[in-house]
């Protein structure tokens, strides 16, 4: 409970009140959307956010704007241009040394990401998606 209280204090420092968590965007009788208490402003785009509970999703959606996500099951599914840009171009390629101490963890990750257990791979990707630092896009 103390952790939640600390979080509420931190949010309040940014003008966010937990009493506003469940606010929704109201509509007039004519169906026009009413002003919201909060808004995200990014450059020239303003995104209305009704309540604190919708803030995280609004930020994530704003971060995804202009991105296209593709999924290839293997390198053989890429066309030659994409393969060069993401994997083969020496100016973008990064080689990392794996030491004997790290070999066990590397084997485990390789098995999770390249193995037959689709559910385990999906769970790993979902659990660690926000930790990605170097992603070929």
Short mmCIF file of N, CA, C and O in Angstrom, two decimals:
data_model
loop_
_atom_site.label_atom_id
_atom_site.label_comp_id
_atom_site.label_asym_id
_atom_site.label_seq_id
_atom_site.Cartn_x
_atom_site.Cartn_y
_atom_site.Cartn_z
N UNK A 1 0.82 -1.20 0.00
CA UNK A 1 0.00 0.00 0.00
C UNK A 1 0.86 1.26 0.00
O UNK A 1 0.51 2.24 -0.63
N UNK A 2 1.99 1.19 0.70
CA UNK A 2 2.89 2.35 0.76
C UNK A 2 3.42 2.69 -0.64
O UNK A 2 3.58 3.85 -0.98
N UNK A 3 3.68 1.65 -1.46
CA UNK A 3 4.17 1.89 -2.82
C UNK A 3 3.13 2.64 -3.65
O UNK A 3 3.47 3.53 -4.42
N UNK A 4 1.87 2.28 -3.51
CA UNK A 4 0.80 2.97 -4.22
C UNK A 4 0.70 4.42 -3.77
O UNK A 4 0.51 5.32 -4.60
N UNK A 5 0.81 4.64 -2.49
CA UNK A 5 0.74 6.01 -1.97
C UNK A 5 1.87 6.86 -2.54
O UNK A 5 1.67 8.01 -2.91
N UNK A 6 3.08 6.28 -2.63
CA UNK A 6 4.21 7.01 -3.23
C UNK A 6 3.93 7.33 -4.69
O UNK A 6 4.22 8.42 -5.17
N UNK A 7 3.35 6.36 -5.40
CA UNK A 7 3.02 6.56 -6.81
C UNK A 7 1.99 7.67 -6.97
O UNK A 7 2.12 8.52 -7.85
N UNK A 8 0.99 7.69 -6.12
CA UNK A 8 -0.04 8.72 -6.18
C UNK A 8 0.57 10.11 -5.95
O UNK A 8 0.19 11.08 -6.63
N UNK A 9 1.52 10.21 -5.03
CA UNK A 9 2.19 11.48 -4.76
C UNK A 9 2.99 11.92 -5.99
O UNK A 9 2.95 13.09 -6.39
N UNK A 10 3.70 10.97 -6.61
CA UNK A 10 4.47 11.30 -7.81
C UNK A 10 3.56 11.77 -8.94
O UNK A 10 3.88 12.74 -9.64
N UNK A 11 2.45 11.10 -9.15
CA UNK A 11 1.51 11.51 -10.18
C UNK A 11 0.94 12.89 -9.90
O UNK A 11 0.76 13.70 -10.81
N UNK A 12 0.67 13.15 -8.64
CA UNK A 12 0.11 14.46 -8.25
C UNK A 12 1.10 15.59 -8.57
O UNK A 12 0.68 16.71 -8.90
N UNK A 13 2.40 15.30 -8.52
CA UNK A 13 3.40 16.31 -8.87
C UNK A 13 3.29 16.73 -10.33
O UNK A 13 3.72 17.81 -10.71
N UNK A 14 2.70 15.87 -11.16
CA UNK A 14 2.50 16.18 -12.57
C UNK A 14 1.07 16.64 -12.85
O UNK A 14 0.65 16.73 -14.00
N UNK A 15 0.32 16.89 -11.80
CA UNK A 15 -1.05 17.37 -11.96
C UNK A 15 -2.06 16.28 -12.25
O UNK A 15 -3.17 16.55 -12.69
N UNK A 16 -1.69 15.03 -12.01
CA UNK A 16 -2.59 13.89 -12.26
C UNK A 16 -3.16 13.41 -10.93
O UNK A 16 -2.42 13.05 -10.02
N UNK A 17 -4.48 13.39 -10.84
CA UNK A 17 -5.15 12.97 -9.62
C UNK A 17 -5.75 11.58 -9.79
O UNK A 17 -6.41 11.31 -10.79
N UNK A 18 -5.56 10.71 -8.83
CA UNK A 18 -6.10 9.36 -8.92
C UNK A 18 -7.63 9.37 -8.88
O UNK A 18 -8.26 8.45 -9.39
N UNK A 19 -8.22 10.40 -8.38
CA UNK A 19 -9.68 10.50 -8.41
C UNK A 19 -10.19 10.67 -9.85
O UNK A 19 -11.36 10.44 -10.13
N UNK A 20 -9.28 11.01 -10.76
CA UNK A 20 -9.61 11.15 -12.17
C UNK A 20 -9.32 9.88 -12.97
O UNK A 20 -9.38 9.89 -14.20
N UNK A 21 -9.01 8.79 -12.31
CA UNK A 21 -8.58 7.57 -13.00
C UNK A 21 -9.63 7.05 -13.98
O UNK A 21 -9.33 6.67 -15.08
N UNK A 22 -10.89 7.03 -13.56
CA UNK A 22 -11.94 6.42 -14.37
C UNK A 22 -12.74 7.42 -15.20
O UNK A 22 -13.79 7.08 -15.73
N UNK A 23 -12.26 8.64 -15.33
CA UNK A 23 -12.99 9.62 -16.14
C UNK A 23 -13.09 9.13 -17.58
O UNK A 23 -12.20 8.48 -18.10
N UNK A 24 -14.19 9.44 -18.23
CA UNK A 24 -14.38 9.10 -19.64
C UNK A 24 -14.72 10.38 -20.40
O UNK A 24 -15.16 11.37 -19.82
N UNK A 25 -14.53 10.33 -21.70
CA UNK A 25 -14.86 11.49 -22.52
C UNK A 25 -16.36 11.52 -22.76
O UNK A 25 -16.93 10.57 -23.30
N UNK A 26 -17.00 12.57 -22.34
CA UNK A 26 -18.44 12.69 -22.46
C UNK A 26 -18.81 13.25 -23.83
O UNK A 26 -18.00 13.89 -24.50
N UNK A 27 -20.05 12.98 -24.23
CA UNK A 27 -20.57 13.49 -25.49
C UNK A 27 -21.80 14.33 -25.20
O UNK A 27 -22.58 14.05 -24.29
N UNK A 28 -21.99 15.36 -26.04
CA UNK A 28 -23.19 16.18 -25.91
C UNK A 28 -24.38 15.42 -26.49
O UNK A 28 -24.21 14.35 -27.09
N UNK A 29 -25.56 15.96 -26.36
CA UNK A 29 -26.76 15.33 -26.89
C UNK A 29 -26.65 15.13 -28.40
O UNK A 29 -27.13 14.14 -28.95
N UNK A 30 -25.94 16.04 -29.06
CA UNK A 30 -25.79 15.94 -30.52
C UNK A 30 -24.69 14.97 -30.93
O UNK A 30 -24.46 14.75 -32.11
N UNK A 31 -23.99 14.38 -29.95
CA UNK A 31 -22.94 13.42 -30.26
C UNK A 31 -21.55 14.03 -30.35
O UNK A 31 -20.58 13.33 -30.61
N UNK A 32 -21.45 15.34 -30.11
CA UNK A 32 -20.16 16.01 -30.16
C UNK A 32 -19.34 15.65 -28.92
O UNK A 32 -19.86 15.64 -27.81
N UNK A 33 -18.05 15.32 -29.11
CA UNK A 33 -17.17 14.97 -27.99
C UNK A 33 -16.86 16.23 -27.19
O UNK A 33 -16.51 17.26 -27.75
N UNK A 34 -16.99 16.11 -25.88
CA UNK A 34 -16.72 17.23 -24.99
C UNK A 34 -15.23 17.30 -24.67
O UNK A 34 -14.50 16.33 -24.88
N UNK A 35 -14.78 18.43 -24.17
CA UNK A 35 -13.37 18.60 -23.79
C UNK A 35 -13.02 17.60 -22.68
O UNK A 35 -13.86 17.28 -21.85
N UNK A 36 -11.79 17.15 -22.69
CA UNK A 36 -11.30 16.27 -21.63
C UNK A 36 -10.46 17.07 -20.65
O UNK A 36 -10.00 18.17 -20.96
N UNK A 37 -10.26 16.51 -19.50
CA UNK A 37 -9.46 17.19 -18.49
C UNK A 37 -7.98 17.19 -18.87
O UNK A 37 -7.25 18.11 -18.57
N UNK A 38 -7.54 16.12 -19.54
CA UNK A 38 -6.13 15.98 -19.88
C UNK A 38 -5.96 15.88 -21.39
O UNK A 38 -6.88 15.52 -22.10
N UNK A 39 -4.75 16.18 -21.84
CA UNK A 39 -4.40 16.02 -23.25
C UNK A 39 -2.89 15.81 -23.36
O UNK A 39 -2.12 16.38 -22.58
N UNK A 40 -2.49 14.97 -24.31
CA UNK A 40 -1.08 14.81 -24.63
C UNK A 40 -0.78 15.73 -25.80
O UNK A 40 -1.49 15.71 -26.80
N UNK A 41 0.27 16.51 -25.69
CA UNK A 41 0.65 17.41 -26.77
C UNK A 41 2.02 16.99 -27.27
O UNK A 41 2.98 16.94 -26.50
N UNK A 42 2.10 16.65 -28.56
CA UNK A 42 3.34 16.24 -29.18
C UNK A 42 3.49 17.02 -30.47
O UNK A 42 2.74 16.79 -31.42
N UNK A 43 4.44 17.93 -30.49
CA UNK A 43 4.65 18.83 -31.62
C UNK A 43 3.34 19.53 -31.94
O UNK A 43 2.82 20.25 -31.11
N UNK A 44 2.75 19.29 -33.10
CA UNK A 44 1.52 19.99 -33.46
C UNK A 44 0.28 19.13 -33.27
O UNK A 44 -0.82 19.53 -33.64
N UNK A 45 0.43 17.95 -32.67
CA UNK A 45 -0.71 17.05 -32.49
C UNK A 45 -1.12 17.01 -31.02
O UNK A 45 -0.29 16.81 -30.14
N UNK A 46 -2.41 17.20 -30.77
CA UNK A 46 -2.96 17.11 -29.42
C UNK A 46 -3.91 15.93 -29.36
O UNK A 46 -4.82 15.82 -30.19
N UNK A 47 -3.69 15.05 -28.39
CA UNK A 47 -4.52 13.86 -28.21
C UNK A 47 -5.29 14.00 -26.91
O UNK A 47 -4.68 14.06 -25.84
N UNK A 48 -6.62 14.06 -26.95
CA UNK A 48 -7.38 14.16 -25.71
C UNK A 48 -7.29 12.87 -24.90
O UNK A 48 -7.31 11.77 -25.46
N UNK A 49 -7.14 13.01 -23.59
CA UNK A 49 -7.10 11.87 -22.67
C UNK A 49 -8.09 12.17 -21.55
O UNK A 49 -7.90 13.12 -20.80
N UNK A 50 -9.13 11.37 -21.46
CA UNK A 50 -10.19 11.65 -20.50
C UNK A 50 -9.74 11.46 -19.07
O UNK A 50 -9.91 12.33 -18.23
N UNK A 51 -9.16 10.31 -18.77
CA UNK A 51 -8.79 10.01 -17.39
C UNK A 51 -7.38 9.48 -17.27
O UNK A 51 -6.76 9.06 -18.26
N UNK A 52 -6.86 9.47 -16.07
CA UNK A 52 -5.51 9.00 -15.79
C UNK A 52 -5.34 7.55 -16.24
O UNK A 52 -4.29 7.16 -16.73
N UNK A 53 -6.39 6.75 -16.13
CA UNK A 53 -6.32 5.35 -16.52
C UNK A 53 -6.09 5.14 -18.01
O UNK A 53 -5.65 4.06 -18.43
N UNK A 54 -6.36 6.14 -18.83
CA UNK A 54 -6.17 6.03 -20.28
C UNK A 54 -4.84 6.61 -20.73
O UNK A 54 -4.47 6.53 -21.90
N UNK A 55 -4.09 7.18 -19.81
CA UNK A 55 -2.87 7.90 -20.16
C UNK A 55 -1.80 6.98 -20.75
O UNK A 55 -1.20 7.31 -21.78
N UNK A 56 -1.54 5.84 -20.14
CA UNK A 56 -0.49 4.95 -20.63
C UNK A 56 -0.78 4.48 -22.06
O UNK A 56 0.10 4.52 -22.91
N UNK A 57 -2.01 4.05 -22.33
CA UNK A 57 -2.36 3.62 -23.69
C UNK A 57 -2.21 4.76 -24.69
O UNK A 57 -1.76 4.55 -25.82
N UNK A 58 -2.58 5.97 -24.29
CA UNK A 58 -2.45 7.12 -25.19
C UNK A 58 -0.98 7.38 -25.51
O UNK A 58 -0.63 7.68 -26.65
N UNK A 59 -0.11 7.26 -24.52
CA UNK A 59 1.33 7.47 -24.73
C UNK A 59 1.89 6.39 -25.65
O UNK A 59 2.64 6.67 -26.58
N UNK A 60 1.51 5.13 -25.41
CA UNK A 60 1.98 4.03 -26.26
C UNK A 60 1.51 4.21 -27.69
O UNK A 60 2.28 4.01 -28.64
N UNK A 61 0.25 4.60 -27.89
CA UNK A 61 -0.27 4.82 -29.25
C UNK A 61 0.46 5.97 -29.94
O UNK A 61 0.72 5.91 -31.14
N UNK A 62 0.77 7.00 -29.19
CA UNK A 62 1.51 8.13 -29.75
C UNK A 62 2.90 7.68 -30.18
O UNK A 62 3.38 8.08 -31.25
N UNK A 63 3.53 6.82 -29.39
CA UNK A 63 4.86 6.31 -29.74
C UNK A 63 4.84 5.41 -30.96
O UNK A 63 5.83 5.32 -31.69
N UNK A 64 3.74 4.74 -31.23
CA UNK A 64 3.63 3.85 -32.38
C UNK A 64 3.30 4.59 -33.67
O UNK A 64 3.40 4.02 -34.75
N UNK A 65 2.89 5.85 -33.57
CA UNK A 65 2.46 6.62 -34.74
C UNK A 65 3.56 6.66 -35.79
O UNK A 65 4.71 6.99 -35.50
N UNK A 66 3.22 6.32 -37.01
CA UNK A 66 4.17 6.36 -38.11
C UNK A 66 5.05 5.14 -38.22
O UNK A 66 5.95 5.09 -39.06
N UNK A 67 4.82 4.13 -37.39
CA UNK A 67 5.63 2.91 -37.43
C UNK A 67 4.85 1.80 -38.14
O UNK A 67 3.64 1.73 -38.03
N UNK A 68 5.59 0.97 -38.82
CA UNK A 68 4.99 -0.20 -39.44
C UNK A 68 5.70 -1.41 -38.87
O UNK A 68 6.93 -1.49 -38.89
N UNK A 69 4.95 -2.34 -38.32
CA UNK A 69 5.52 -3.54 -37.73
C UNK A 69 5.35 -4.69 -38.70
O UNK A 69 4.24 -4.95 -39.17
N UNK A 70 6.46 -5.34 -39.02
CA UNK A 70 6.43 -6.50 -39.90
C UNK A 70 6.97 -7.69 -39.12
O UNK A 70 7.79 -7.53 -38.23
N UNK A 71 6.52 -8.86 -39.50
CA UNK A 71 7.02 -10.06 -38.84
C UNK A 71 7.42 -11.06 -39.90
O UNK A 71 6.63 -11.42 -40.75
N UNK A 72 8.67 -11.47 -39.83
CA UNK A 72 9.18 -12.49 -40.73
C UNK A 72 9.45 -13.74 -39.91
O UNK A 72 10.05 -13.65 -38.84
N UNK A 73 9.04 -14.88 -40.39
CA UNK A 73 9.33 -16.12 -39.69
C UNK A 73 10.80 -16.50 -39.85
O UNK A 73 11.36 -17.17 -39.01
N UNK A 74 11.41 -16.06 -40.92
CA UNK A 74 12.81 -16.38 -41.15
C UNK A 74 13.40 -15.47 -42.19
O UNK A 74 12.69 -14.75 -42.89
N UNK A 75 14.71 -15.48 -42.28
CA UNK A 75 15.39 -14.60 -43.23
C UNK A 75 14.99 -14.90 -44.67
O UNK A 75 15.01 -14.02 -45.52
N UNK A 76 14.59 -16.14 -44.95
CA UNK A 76 14.19 -16.52 -46.30
C UNK A 76 12.93 -15.83 -46.78
O UNK A 76 12.63 -15.81 -47.97
N UNK A 77 12.15 -15.26 -45.87
CA UNK A 77 10.92 -14.57 -46.25
C UNK A 77 11.15 -13.12 -46.64
O UNK A 77 10.27 -12.47 -47.16
N UNK A 78 12.34 -12.59 -46.36
CA UNK A 78 12.63 -11.19 -46.68
C UNK A 78 13.05 -11.08 -48.14
O UNK A 78 13.69 -11.96 -48.68
N UNK A 79 12.73 -9.92 -48.74
CA UNK A 79 13.28 -9.68 -50.06
C UNK A 79 14.72 -9.23 -49.89
O UNK A 79 15.16 -8.87 -48.79
N UNK A 80 15.50 -9.24 -50.96
CA UNK A 80 16.94 -8.99 -50.84
C UNK A 80 17.25 -7.60 -50.26
O UNK A 80 18.19 -7.45 -49.49
N UNK A 81 16.45 -6.60 -50.60
CA UNK A 81 16.68 -5.26 -50.07
C UNK A 81 16.51 -5.19 -48.56
O UNK A 81 17.33 -4.61 -47.85
N UNK A 82 15.44 -5.79 -48.07
CA UNK A 82 15.20 -5.81 -46.62
C UNK A 82 16.25 -6.62 -45.90
O UNK A 82 16.70 -6.27 -44.81
N UNK A 83 16.67 -7.73 -46.49
CA UNK A 83 17.69 -8.57 -45.88
C UNK A 83 19.01 -7.80 -45.77
O UNK A 83 19.68 -7.84 -44.73
N UNK A 84 19.36 -7.06 -46.82
CA UNK A 84 20.59 -6.26 -46.78
C UNK A 84 20.50 -5.18 -45.70
O UNK A 84 21.41 -5.01 -44.90
N UNK A 85 19.38 -4.45 -45.67
CA UNK A 85 19.22 -3.35 -44.72
C UNK A 85 19.22 -3.82 -43.27
O UNK A 85 19.74 -3.13 -42.40
N UNK A 86 18.64 -4.96 -42.99
CA UNK A 86 18.47 -5.39 -41.61
C UNK A 86 19.55 -6.35 -41.11
O UNK A 86 19.77 -6.43 -39.91
N UNK A 87 20.21 -7.06 -42.01
CA UNK A 87 21.09 -8.13 -41.56
C UNK A 87 22.47 -8.12 -42.20
O UNK A 87 23.47 -8.32 -41.52
N UNK A 88 22.56 -7.89 -43.49
CA UNK A 88 23.81 -8.10 -44.20
C UNK A 88 24.71 -6.87 -44.33
O UNK A 88 25.91 -7.01 -44.54
N UNK A 89 24.18 -5.68 -44.25
CA UNK A 89 24.96 -4.46 -44.43
C UNK A 89 26.03 -4.36 -43.33
O UNK A 89 25.71 -4.17 -42.15
N UNK A 90 27.32 -4.46 -43.69
CA UNK A 90 28.40 -4.43 -42.68
C UNK A 90 28.42 -3.15 -41.86
O UNK A 90 28.86 -3.16 -40.71
N UNK A 91 27.96 -2.03 -42.42
CA UNK A 91 27.98 -0.77 -41.67
C UNK A 91 26.94 -0.74 -40.56
O UNK A 91 27.04 0.05 -39.64
N UNK A 92 25.94 -1.61 -40.64
CA UNK A 92 24.89 -1.65 -39.61
C UNK A 92 24.96 -2.91 -38.74
O UNK A 92 24.32 -2.97 -37.71
N UNK A 93 25.74 -3.88 -39.19
CA UNK A 93 25.81 -5.16 -38.49
C UNK A 93 26.60 -4.99 -37.20
O UNK A 93 27.55 -4.22 -37.11
N UNK A 94 26.22 -5.72 -36.18
CA UNK A 94 26.92 -5.67 -34.92
C UNK A 94 27.22 -7.10 -34.48
O UNK A 94 26.32 -7.93 -34.39
N UNK A 95 28.48 -7.38 -34.24
CA UNK A 95 28.87 -8.69 -33.73
C UNK A 95 29.16 -8.55 -32.25
O UNK A 95 29.85 -7.62 -31.82
N UNK A 96 28.64 -9.46 -31.46
CA UNK A 96 28.88 -9.45 -30.02
C UNK A 96 29.61 -10.73 -29.63
O UNK A 96 29.25 -11.82 -30.08
N UNK A 97 30.61 -10.59 -28.81
CA UNK A 97 31.36 -11.74 -28.34
C UNK A 97 30.57 -12.42 -27.22
O UNK A 97 30.08 -11.76 -26.30
N UNK A 98 30.45 -13.73 -27.31
CA UNK A 98 29.80 -14.52 -26.26
C UNK A 98 30.88 -15.31 -25.55
O UNK A 98 31.60 -16.10 -26.17
N UNK A 99 31.03 -15.07 -24.26
CA UNK A 99 32.05 -15.79 -23.49
C UNK A 99 31.47 -17.07 -22.93
O UNK A 99 30.24 -17.27 -22.94
N UNK A 100 32.32 -17.93 -22.45
CA UNK A 100 31.89 -19.20 -21.89
C UNK A 100 30.90 -19.00 -20.74
O UNK A 100 29.93 -19.74 -20.60
N UNK A 101 31.11 -17.95 -19.95
CA UNK A 101 30.21 -17.67 -18.83
C UNK A 101 28.80 -17.34 -19.32
O UNK A 101 27.82 -17.59 -18.65
N UNK A 102 28.70 -16.74 -20.50
CA UNK A 102 27.41 -16.33 -21.05
C UNK A 102 26.80 -17.38 -21.97
O UNK A 102 25.67 -17.24 -22.41
N UNK A 103 27.55 -18.43 -22.27
CA UNK A 103 27.10 -19.43 -23.25
C UNK A 103 25.80 -20.12 -22.81
O UNK A 103 24.92 -20.38 -23.64
N UNK A 104 25.66 -20.42 -21.54
CA UNK A 104 24.45 -21.10 -21.05
C UNK A 104 23.21 -20.24 -21.26
O UNK A 104 22.17 -20.72 -21.73
N UNK A 105 23.32 -18.97 -20.93
CA UNK A 105 22.20 -18.06 -21.11
C UNK A 105 21.91 -17.86 -22.60
O UNK A 105 20.76 -17.79 -23.02
N UNK A 106 22.97 -17.77 -23.41
CA UNK A 106 22.78 -17.63 -24.85
C UNK A 106 22.06 -18.85 -25.42
O UNK A 106 21.15 -18.71 -26.25
N UNK A 107 22.42 -20.03 -24.97
CA UNK A 107 21.76 -21.26 -25.43
C UNK A 107 20.29 -21.27 -25.03
O UNK A 107 19.41 -21.62 -25.82
N UNK A 108 20.01 -20.85 -23.79
CA UNK A 108 18.63 -20.80 -23.32
C UNK A 108 17.80 -19.84 -24.16
O UNK A 108 16.71 -20.16 -24.62
N UNK A 109 18.34 -18.63 -24.40
CA UNK A 109 17.62 -17.64 -25.20
C UNK A 109 17.44 -18.11 -26.64
O UNK A 109 16.38 -17.92 -27.23
N UNK A 110 18.47 -18.73 -27.19
CA UNK A 110 18.37 -19.25 -28.56
C UNK A 110 17.26 -20.29 -28.65
O UNK A 110 16.46 -20.29 -29.58
N UNK A 111 17.19 -21.16 -27.64
CA UNK A 111 16.16 -22.19 -27.63
C UNK A 111 14.77 -21.58 -27.52
O UNK A 111 13.84 -22.00 -28.21
N UNK A 112 14.62 -20.56 -26.67
CA UNK A 112 13.32 -19.90 -26.53
C UNK A 112 12.92 -19.21 -27.83
O UNK A 112 11.79 -19.36 -28.31
N UNK A 113 13.84 -18.46 -28.43
CA UNK A 113 13.50 -17.64 -29.59
C UNK A 113 13.48 -18.41 -30.91
O UNK A 113 12.76 -18.03 -31.83
N UNK A 114 14.23 -19.49 -31.01
CA UNK A 114 14.31 -20.22 -32.27
C UNK A 114 13.72 -21.63 -32.17
O UNK A 114 13.66 -22.34 -33.16
N UNK A 115 13.28 -22.00 -30.98
CA UNK A 115 12.79 -23.36 -30.78
C UNK A 115 11.36 -23.57 -31.26
O UNK A 115 10.73 -22.69 -31.85
N UNK A 116 10.86 -24.75 -30.97
CA UNK A 116 9.54 -25.17 -31.44
C UNK A 116 8.38 -24.66 -30.57
O UNK A 116 7.25 -24.64 -31.00
N UNK A 117 8.69 -24.24 -29.34
CA UNK A 117 7.64 -23.86 -28.38
C UNK A 117 7.16 -22.43 -28.67
O UNK A 117 7.70 -21.45 -28.15
N UNK A 118 6.14 -22.32 -29.49
CA UNK A 118 5.63 -21.01 -29.94
C UNK A 118 5.10 -20.20 -28.77
O UNK A 118 5.35 -18.99 -28.66
N UNK A 119 4.37 -20.84 -27.86
CA UNK A 119 3.79 -20.11 -26.72
C UNK A 119 4.88 -19.52 -25.83
O UNK A 119 4.78 -18.39 -25.37
N UNK A 120 5.93 -20.28 -25.60
CA UNK A 120 7.04 -19.80 -24.77
C UNK A 120 7.73 -18.60 -25.44
O UNK A 120 8.08 -17.62 -24.78
N UNK A 121 7.92 -18.66 -26.77
CA UNK A 121 8.53 -17.56 -27.52
C UNK A 121 7.64 -16.32 -27.46
O UNK A 121 8.11 -15.22 -27.21
N UNK A 122 6.34 -16.50 -27.68
CA UNK A 122 5.41 -15.38 -27.63
C UNK A 122 5.42 -14.73 -26.25
O UNK A 122 5.47 -13.50 -26.13
N UNK A 123 5.43 -15.54 -25.20
CA UNK A 123 5.43 -15.02 -23.84
C UNK A 123 6.71 -14.23 -23.56
O UNK A 123 6.68 -13.16 -22.97
N UNK A 124 7.85 -14.76 -24.02
CA UNK A 124 9.13 -14.06 -23.84
C UNK A 124 9.10 -12.69 -24.53
O UNK A 124 9.50 -11.69 -23.96
N UNK A 125 8.60 -12.66 -25.76
CA UNK A 125 8.55 -11.41 -26.52
C UNK A 125 7.62 -10.41 -25.83
O UNK A 125 7.95 -9.22 -25.69
N UNK A 126 6.47 -10.86 -25.38
CA UNK A 126 5.54 -9.96 -24.69
C UNK A 126 6.15 -9.44 -23.39
O UNK A 126 6.01 -8.26 -23.06
N UNK A 127 6.83 -10.32 -22.64
CA UNK A 127 7.41 -9.92 -21.35
C UNK A 127 8.55 -8.91 -21.51
O UNK A 127 8.77 -8.08 -20.64
N UNK A 128 9.29 -8.99 -22.61
CA UNK A 128 10.50 -8.18 -22.76
C UNK A 128 10.42 -7.13 -23.86
O UNK A 128 11.43 -6.46 -24.15
N UNK A 129 9.27 -6.94 -24.48
CA UNK A 129 9.16 -6.03 -25.63
C UNK A 129 9.58 -4.60 -25.30
O UNK A 129 10.21 -3.93 -26.12
N UNK A 130 9.26 -4.12 -24.12
CA UNK A 130 9.56 -2.73 -23.79
C UNK A 130 11.01 -2.53 -23.36
O UNK A 130 11.45 -1.41 -23.16
N UNK A 131 11.79 -3.63 -23.23
CA UNK A 131 13.20 -3.54 -22.84
C UNK A 131 14.13 -3.46 -24.04
O UNK A 131 15.33 -3.29 -23.88
N UNK A 132 13.60 -3.58 -25.25
CA UNK A 132 14.42 -3.65 -26.45
C UNK A 132 15.20 -2.36 -26.65
O UNK A 132 14.64 -1.27 -26.54
N UNK A 133 16.51 -2.49 -26.92
CA UNK A 133 17.34 -1.32 -27.15
C UNK A 133 17.82 -1.25 -28.59
O UNK A 133 17.88 -0.20 -29.18
N UNK A 134 18.23 -2.36 -29.16
CA UNK A 134 18.73 -2.40 -30.53
C UNK A 134 17.83 -3.31 -31.34
O UNK A 134 17.92 -4.52 -31.27
N UNK A 135 16.95 -2.72 -32.13
CA UNK A 135 15.98 -3.49 -32.91
C UNK A 135 16.14 -3.16 -34.39
O UNK A 135 16.19 -1.99 -34.75
N UNK A 136 16.29 -4.20 -35.19
CA UNK A 136 16.34 -3.98 -36.64
C UNK A 136 14.94 -3.68 -37.13
O UNK A 136 14.05 -4.50 -36.99
N UNK A 137 14.74 -2.48 -37.65
CA UNK A 137 13.43 -2.11 -38.19
C UNK A 137 13.60 -1.60 -39.60
O UNK A 137 14.62 -1.17 -40.00
#
